[in-house]
XYZ file of C-alpha atoms in Angstrom:
461
model
C 43.542 -10.054 -4.841
C 42.321 -6.494 -4.362
C 43.677 -3.988 -6.806
C 45.571 -0.988 -5.442
C 42.516 1.150 -6.013
C 40.385 -1.047 -3.822
C 42.951 -1.882 -1.136
C 41.729 -0.925 2.314
C 42.769 2.601 3.317
C 44.288 3.247 6.764
C 41.620 2.772 9.478
C 41.838 6.402 10.602
C 41.352 7.631 7.038
C 38.380 5.357 6.422
C 36.723 6.388 9.682
C 37.129 10.060 8.765
C 35.555 9.428 5.354
C 32.672 7.482 6.899
C 32.155 10.230 9.496
C 32.114 12.937 6.814
C 29.542 11.045 4.745
C 27.434 10.157 7.776
C 27.302 13.691 9.168
C 26.529 15.148 5.752
C 23.703 12.697 5.058
C 22.358 13.138 8.599
C 22.076 16.892 8.081
C 20.465 16.516 4.672
C 17.957 13.946 5.911
C 17.270 16.066 8.988
C 16.306 18.893 6.663
C 14.200 16.623 4.455
C 12.397 14.775 7.255
C 11.831 17.941 9.251
C 9.671 19.152 6.392
C 7.749 15.864 6.328
C 7.009 15.984 10.043
C 6.017 19.651 9.880
C 3.785 18.877 6.893
C 1.933 16.319 8.991
C 1.698 18.473 12.127
C 1.408 22.206 11.355
C 1.828 23.152 7.682
C -1.801 22.318 6.901
C -2.877 25.107 9.281
C -0.101 27.596 8.517
C -0.113 27.440 4.717
C -3.527 25.943 3.830
C -5.840 27.350 6.540
C -8.984 27.599 4.382
C -9.186 23.853 3.768
C -10.859 21.042 5.680
C -8.263 19.631 8.148
C -7.754 16.365 6.243
C -7.774 18.178 2.875
C -5.256 20.635 4.327
C -3.074 17.683 5.284
C -3.367 16.339 1.735
C -2.294 19.700 0.306
C 0.539 19.848 2.821
C 1.741 16.400 1.771
C 1.431 17.511 -1.870
C 4.110 20.151 -1.299
C 6.049 17.389 0.501
C 5.801 15.230 -2.621
C 7.018 18.076 -4.845
C 10.456 17.670 -3.263
C 10.625 14.167 -4.650
C 9.777 15.425 -8.140
C 13.008 17.457 -8.138
C 15.153 14.536 -6.988
C 15.538 12.930 -10.468
C 16.739 16.267 -11.849
C 19.231 16.458 -8.994
C 20.319 12.894 -9.769
C 20.920 13.765 -13.436
C 22.837 16.995 -12.788
C 24.858 15.836 -9.790
C 25.421 12.403 -11.329
C 26.799 13.897 -14.549
C 29.204 16.294 -12.851
C 30.022 13.829 -10.076
C 31.190 11.315 -12.674
C 33.156 14.018 -14.509
C 34.554 16.188 -11.700
C 34.480 13.952 -8.636
C 32.264 13.015 -5.706
C 33.550 15.495 -3.107
C 32.847 18.778 -4.934
C 29.242 17.857 -5.621
C 28.650 16.705 -2.048
C 29.714 20.115 -0.740
C 27.307 21.812 -3.159
C 24.388 19.554 -2.215
C 24.895 20.302 1.478
C 24.886 24.057 0.867
C 21.723 23.919 -1.234
C 19.811 21.743 1.218
C 20.846 23.715 4.286
C 20.119 27.077 2.664
C 16.621 26.027 1.585
C 15.782 24.631 5.017
C 17.003 27.762 6.800
C 14.892 29.873 4.426
C 11.767 27.841 5.300
C 12.330 28.854 8.913
C 12.087 32.513 7.865
C 9.112 32.064 5.530
C 5.957 34.159 6.150
C 2.784 32.101 6.495
C -0.560 32.328 4.683
C -1.869 34.718 7.347
C 0.870 37.217 6.428
C 1.256 37.070 2.632
C -1.650 34.915 1.477
C -1.252 32.465 -1.408
C 2.366 33.543 -1.969
C 3.279 31.588 1.188
C 2.514 28.077 -0.140
C 4.106 29.045 -3.486
C 7.376 30.019 -1.793
C 7.187 26.923 0.379
C 6.879 24.777 -2.748
C 9.888 26.466 -4.398
C 12.080 25.854 -1.353
C 10.877 22.269 -1.235
C 11.979 21.871 -4.868
C 15.470 23.073 -3.926
C 15.552 20.546 -1.083
C 14.593 17.732 -3.429
C 17.150 18.781 -6.055
C 19.917 18.768 -3.443
C 18.936 15.416 -1.937
C 18.751 13.882 -5.415
C 22.484 14.476 -5.728
C 23.475 13.827 -2.119
C 22.701 10.145 -1.727
C 24.704 8.809 -4.660
C 27.796 10.821 -3.859
C 27.793 10.008 -0.144
C 27.503 6.249 -0.535
C 30.000 6.165 -3.410
C 32.616 8.118 -1.474
C 32.569 5.403 1.222
C 32.109 2.454 -1.147
C 35.053 3.500 -3.305
C 37.337 4.108 -0.314
C 36.351 1.116 1.774
C 37.651 -2.401 2.267
C 36.087 -4.567 -0.452
C 35.545 -7.441 1.986
C 33.467 -5.232 4.309
C 31.986 -2.862 1.750
C 28.421 -3.655 2.764
C 29.164 -2.716 6.381
C 31.085 0.492 5.678
C 28.755 1.683 2.916
C 25.764 1.168 5.192
C 26.959 3.929 7.537
C 25.922 6.809 5.237
C 22.548 5.029 5.135
C 22.259 5.518 8.882
C 22.075 9.225 8.084
C 18.385 8.657 7.300
C 17.360 7.384 10.749
C 19.849 9.765 12.375
C 18.252 12.671 10.528
C 14.804 11.344 11.400
C 15.923 10.958 15.017
C 17.268 14.496 15.132
C 14.261 16.062 13.385
C 11.710 14.120 15.423
C 13.648 14.712 18.639
C 13.736 18.480 18.163
C 10.037 18.568 17.266
C 9.158 16.292 20.171
C 11.067 18.521 22.589
C 9.403 21.661 21.290
C 5.891 20.204 21.398
C 6.580 19.069 24.969
C 7.773 22.449 26.281
C 5.611 24.768 24.174
C 1.854 25.159 24.072
C 0.095 24.324 20.803
C -0.430 28.040 20.217
C 3.240 28.913 20.748
C 4.445 26.025 18.593
C 2.068 26.970 15.774
C 2.985 30.650 16.032
C 6.804 30.571 16.149
C 8.094 27.350 17.706
C 7.957 25.377 14.464
C 10.583 27.720 12.970
C 13.335 26.785 15.435
C 14.216 23.354 13.942
C 14.484 24.865 10.460
C 16.749 27.694 11.621
C 18.993 25.190 13.449
C 19.896 23.781 10.036
C 22.208 26.747 9.457
C 24.427 25.690 12.378
C 24.404 22.052 11.292
C 25.476 22.937 7.744
C 28.538 24.817 9.009
C 29.608 21.740 10.994
C 28.936 19.449 8.042
C 30.930 21.565 5.614
C 33.921 21.707 7.946
C 34.040 17.911 8.141
C 33.166 17.210 4.505
C 35.883 19.542 3.167
C 38.516 17.589 5.120
C 38.234 14.353 3.106
C 39.916 13.449 -0.164
C 38.434 12.236 -3.444
C 38.068 8.466 -3.765
C 41.100 6.589 -5.186
C 38.856 4.540 -7.456
C 37.554 7.700 -9.114
C 41.071 9.153 -9.399
C 42.230 6.016 -11.174
C 39.259 6.043 -13.550
C 39.768 9.745 -14.260
C 43.449 9.176 -15.066
C 42.520 6.372 -17.467
C 39.911 8.603 -19.099
C 42.476 11.376 -19.556
C 44.911 8.891 -21.105
C 42.262 7.700 -23.568
C 41.431 11.302 -24.400
C 45.100 11.945 -25.248
C 45.096 8.914 -27.544
C 43.671 10.165 -30.830
C 42.868 6.620 -31.952
C 40.718 5.865 -28.906
C 36.938 6.353 -29.152
C 35.517 9.419 -27.411
C 34.115 8.845 -23.919
C 30.311 8.906 -23.834
C 28.367 11.168 -21.505
C 27.654 9.328 -18.222
C 23.872 9.437 -18.751
C 24.164 8.035 -22.282
C 26.560 5.326 -21.128
C 24.293 4.332 -18.231
C 21.171 4.032 -20.385
C 23.064 2.119 -23.055
C 25.144 -0.273 -20.958
C 23.303 -0.400 -17.622
C 19.610 0.033 -18.461
C 18.780 -3.318 -16.863
C 20.577 -2.362 -13.642
C 18.740 0.973 -13.547
C 15.395 -0.829 -13.769
C 16.441 -3.299 -11.058
C 17.497 -0.439 -8.773
C 14.188 1.320 -9.349
C 12.222 -1.836 -8.567
C 14.336 -2.503 -5.486
C 13.492 0.953 -4.176
C 9.711 0.547 -4.331
C 9.072 -1.333 -1.073
C 11.995 0.338 0.701
C 10.840 3.863 -0.133
C 7.078 3.412 0.237
C 7.256 1.494 3.514
C 9.612 4.037 5.063
C 7.398 7.039 4.435
C 4.258 5.190 5.498
C 5.945 4.098 8.724
C 7.573 7.430 9.616
C 5.533 10.229 7.970
C 1.997 8.920 7.410
C 1.997 7.336 10.846
C 1.816 10.834 12.375
C -1.473 11.356 10.554
C -2.945 7.882 11.097
C -2.062 7.590 14.784
C -3.457 11.029 15.659
C -6.642 10.909 13.547
C -7.683 7.245 13.554
C -6.116 5.781 16.691
C -6.681 8.796 18.946
C -2.987 9.051 19.861
C -1.545 12.466 20.757
C 1.064 14.161 18.573
C 3.621 13.840 21.363
C 3.040 10.094 21.732
C 3.323 9.466 17.996
C 6.527 11.517 17.751
C 8.054 9.683 20.723
C 7.306 6.299 19.142
C 9.018 7.321 15.905
C 11.908 8.712 17.942
C 12.521 5.442 19.796
C 12.094 3.325 16.669
C 14.525 5.517 14.711
C 17.208 4.888 17.336
C 16.780 1.126 16.885
C 16.740 1.595 13.103
C 20.080 3.418 13.320
C 21.666 0.481 15.154
C 20.137 -2.162 12.886
C 21.420 -0.770 9.581
C 25.159 -1.505 10.070
C 24.264 -4.990 11.340
C 22.286 -5.724 8.163
C 25.156 -4.255 6.101
C 27.652 -6.597 7.783
C 25.342 -9.556 7.155
C 25.220 -8.658 3.444
C 29.029 -9.019 3.367
C 28.667 -12.582 4.594
C 25.653 -13.931 2.728
C 25.200 -11.435 -0.123
C 23.223 -8.307 -0.903
C 20.257 -10.090 -2.496
C 19.328 -12.445 0.388
C 19.353 -9.629 2.944
C 17.376 -7.314 0.658
C 14.779 -10.034 -0.010
C 14.366 -10.685 3.728
C 13.529 -7.032 4.213
C 11.058 -6.824 1.326
C 9.184 -9.971 2.333
C 9.258 -8.978 6.006
C 7.807 -5.510 5.404
C 5.011 -6.966 3.302
C 4.100 -9.495 5.987
C 4.273 -6.887 8.772
C 1.793 -4.365 7.385
C -1.433 -5.842 8.775
C 0.043 -6.419 12.277
C 1.543 -2.917 12.030
C -1.818 -1.181 11.731
C -3.515 -3.553 14.177
C -1.012 -2.634 16.868
C -1.448 1.095 16.227
C -5.238 0.766 16.389
C -4.976 -0.342 20.028
C -3.772 3.162 20.920
C -1.220 1.781 23.394
C 2.183 3.450 23.496
C 4.033 0.126 23.816
C 2.186 -1.326 20.833
C 2.888 1.818 18.818
C 6.615 1.518 19.555
C 6.581 -2.180 18.631
C 4.757 -1.533 15.363
C 7.106 1.212 14.179
C 10.305 -0.438 15.469
C 9.726 -3.786 13.789
C 8.719 -2.013 10.580
C 11.914 0.063 10.546
C 14.166 -2.890 11.406
C 12.724 -4.790 8.427
C 13.117 -1.679 6.296
C 16.783 -1.600 7.348
C 17.323 -5.006 5.764
C 16.600 -3.346 2.415
C 18.205 0.007 3.098
C 21.515 -1.246 4.543
C 22.800 -3.310 1.589
C 21.354 -0.844 -0.925
C 24.413 1.436 -0.896
C 26.910 -1.295 -1.745
C 24.419 -3.132 -3.989
C 23.748 -0.131 -6.231
C 27.405 0.973 -6.233
C 28.517 -2.462 -7.395
C 26.087 -2.458 -10.327
C 27.794 0.354 -12.259
C 31.218 1.134 -13.717
C 33.220 3.925 -12.086
C 32.842 6.674 -14.699
C 29.072 6.235 -14.731
C 28.526 5.025 -11.149
C 27.332 8.346 -9.670
C 24.850 8.749 -12.536
C 23.677 5.136 -12.512
C 23.197 4.784 -8.757
C 21.544 8.204 -8.457
C 19.209 7.734 -11.433
C 18.110 4.277 -10.293
C 17.484 5.466 -6.745
C 15.948 8.891 -7.349
C 13.720 8.191 -10.338
C 12.086 5.464 -8.271
C 11.437 7.940 -5.468
C 9.022 9.874 -7.697
C 6.752 6.845 -7.984
C 7.478 5.472 -4.505
C 8.319 7.831 -1.643
C 6.880 11.004 -3.168
C 3.226 9.979 -3.294
C 3.322 7.446 -0.433
C 2.009 9.707 2.386
C -0.358 11.366 -0.101
C -1.766 8.044 -1.348
C -2.003 6.646 2.171
C -3.853 9.756 3.409
C -6.219 9.664 0.414
C -6.946 5.946 1.003
C -7.680 6.657 4.652
C -9.976 9.531 3.669
C -11.870 7.456 1.086
C -12.149 4.129 2.919
C -11.710 5.032 6.579
C -9.663 1.861 7.014
C -6.016 0.820 7.102
C -6.619 -2.263 4.919
C -6.138 -0.506 1.548
C -2.952 1.127 2.879
C -1.556 -2.232 3.986
C -2.347 -3.720 0.559
C -0.627 -0.738 -1.077
C 2.635 -1.478 0.787
C 2.302 -5.217 0.147
C 1.985 -4.532 -3.601
C 5.208 -2.509 -3.462
C 6.918 -5.382 -1.628
C 5.947 -7.793 -4.405
C 7.500 -5.481 -7.028
C 10.720 -5.261 -5.017
C 10.948 -9.026 -4.578
C 10.613 -9.482 -8.359
C 13.283 -6.840 -9.086
C 15.841 -8.139 -6.586
C 15.236 -11.743 -7.605
C 16.096 -10.727 -11.183
C 19.382 -9.091 -10.111
C 22.800 -10.712 -10.014
C 24.698 -10.967 -6.758
C 27.288 -8.167 -6.646
C 29.280 -8.490 -3.411
C 32.403 -9.873 -5.167
C 32.698 -7.138 -7.774
C 35.787 -4.936 -7.959
C 34.802 -1.267 -8.048
C 38.081 -0.368 -9.763
C 37.079 -2.409 -12.811
C 35.787 0.098 -15.381
C 34.153 -2.656 -17.454
C 30.370 -2.469 -17.018
C 29.571 -5.332 -14.614
C 26.331 -6.052 -16.500
C 28.469 -7.068 -19.484
C 31.281 -8.917 -17.754
C 30.829 -11.270 -14.802
C 33.755 -11.766 -12.483
C 35.655 -15.008 -12.692
C 37.374 -14.622 -9.337
C 34.262 -14.839 -7.162
C 35.173 -18.157 -5.458
C 38.540 -16.756 -4.374
C 36.895 -13.560 -3.168
C 34.340 -15.563 -1.245
C 37.113 -17.363 0.557
C 38.347 -14.019 1.857
C 35.061 -13.158 3.560
C 35.438 -14.050 7.237
């Protein structure tokens, strides 16, 4: 039976919690993806105007990658305090940091105005974005996972994951609208600032909703137990979350990092690098490429909860493996379809790629949450996810652009994604199935398998 800490909350309460997490992650991903799209479209000219166009794009993507470098630091800091103080407080802070940095980018002078100081300031603000996002993801998915119905945890926890395509949809939609109504000169002069300045309004809405939810009952229970142990002079002192994670969950951290490789790399190749490849190699206009990503992101949004629900029925690992294998197999058809230059083929290529990506991304929230004990869950899930992003998502558009520049072909890029898919398949195959685990159990799941799995399985409809 479910413990009191994991009993389903009232439907209205759970929906409010899911909404708060979804809106918060949507805003944060909007801010993050907006930068990526702008890096591909205009930042090479605005902040690196003295470079060759493709070299300027490389430098632009380099500042894009810097944001990923700050994500592990965000994971460490937010994970530590999130495991000590609670999920909600840190989520409010991450939203403020991300929104403030994005709004500031919208006010930033370009290279033409202040010279080399412009890309330096851009890089600093990108670091703040990365730091904030490094702490956002773990807290958002844990807040839902720890509140939600254990039997449908994969479905409910997948909703904060839809914040990624929703943010991509919002960022791409705003950019697509602006490029459609403004001339290239107007967009490059001042139009690009509008989406960044809109972040200020979105943050106010997100804060209002996020402040209305309560801390997770699972964390409250774990905190009360920790306080009781602290009062007991004979009990051993509680270890720092980071120390406890690396000591008791090091294997799970490595599995999470491996699981992220194909998911992270494929996503940024499909959504960010595609804006470079389609416009430079396939002769597709910026507007056409943006519209294709826009349509595909809408399908991606709908697919994620469906994959999450499937993971509740058949397990996290089978769904994740389907996505990893599928993305690897899709890469050569993906580029072949784009090379035709047809809008329909471009939509098909990106949509199928993102649907397969969703099979990895949807169960990831519940999968990673179920790997770690409560008082180290924020740290463990965040470290596993964000440290991988430095080696995966951060350099993905940069590596893909460099491969295109050196070889003039999509084949090396496809092989790059396929290699990442192989690593993910190995990592997930080495993991234990987690869908029956009780999040209220403070015993590290890596050290103690559940004995009630058959009974739990019988409860899954």
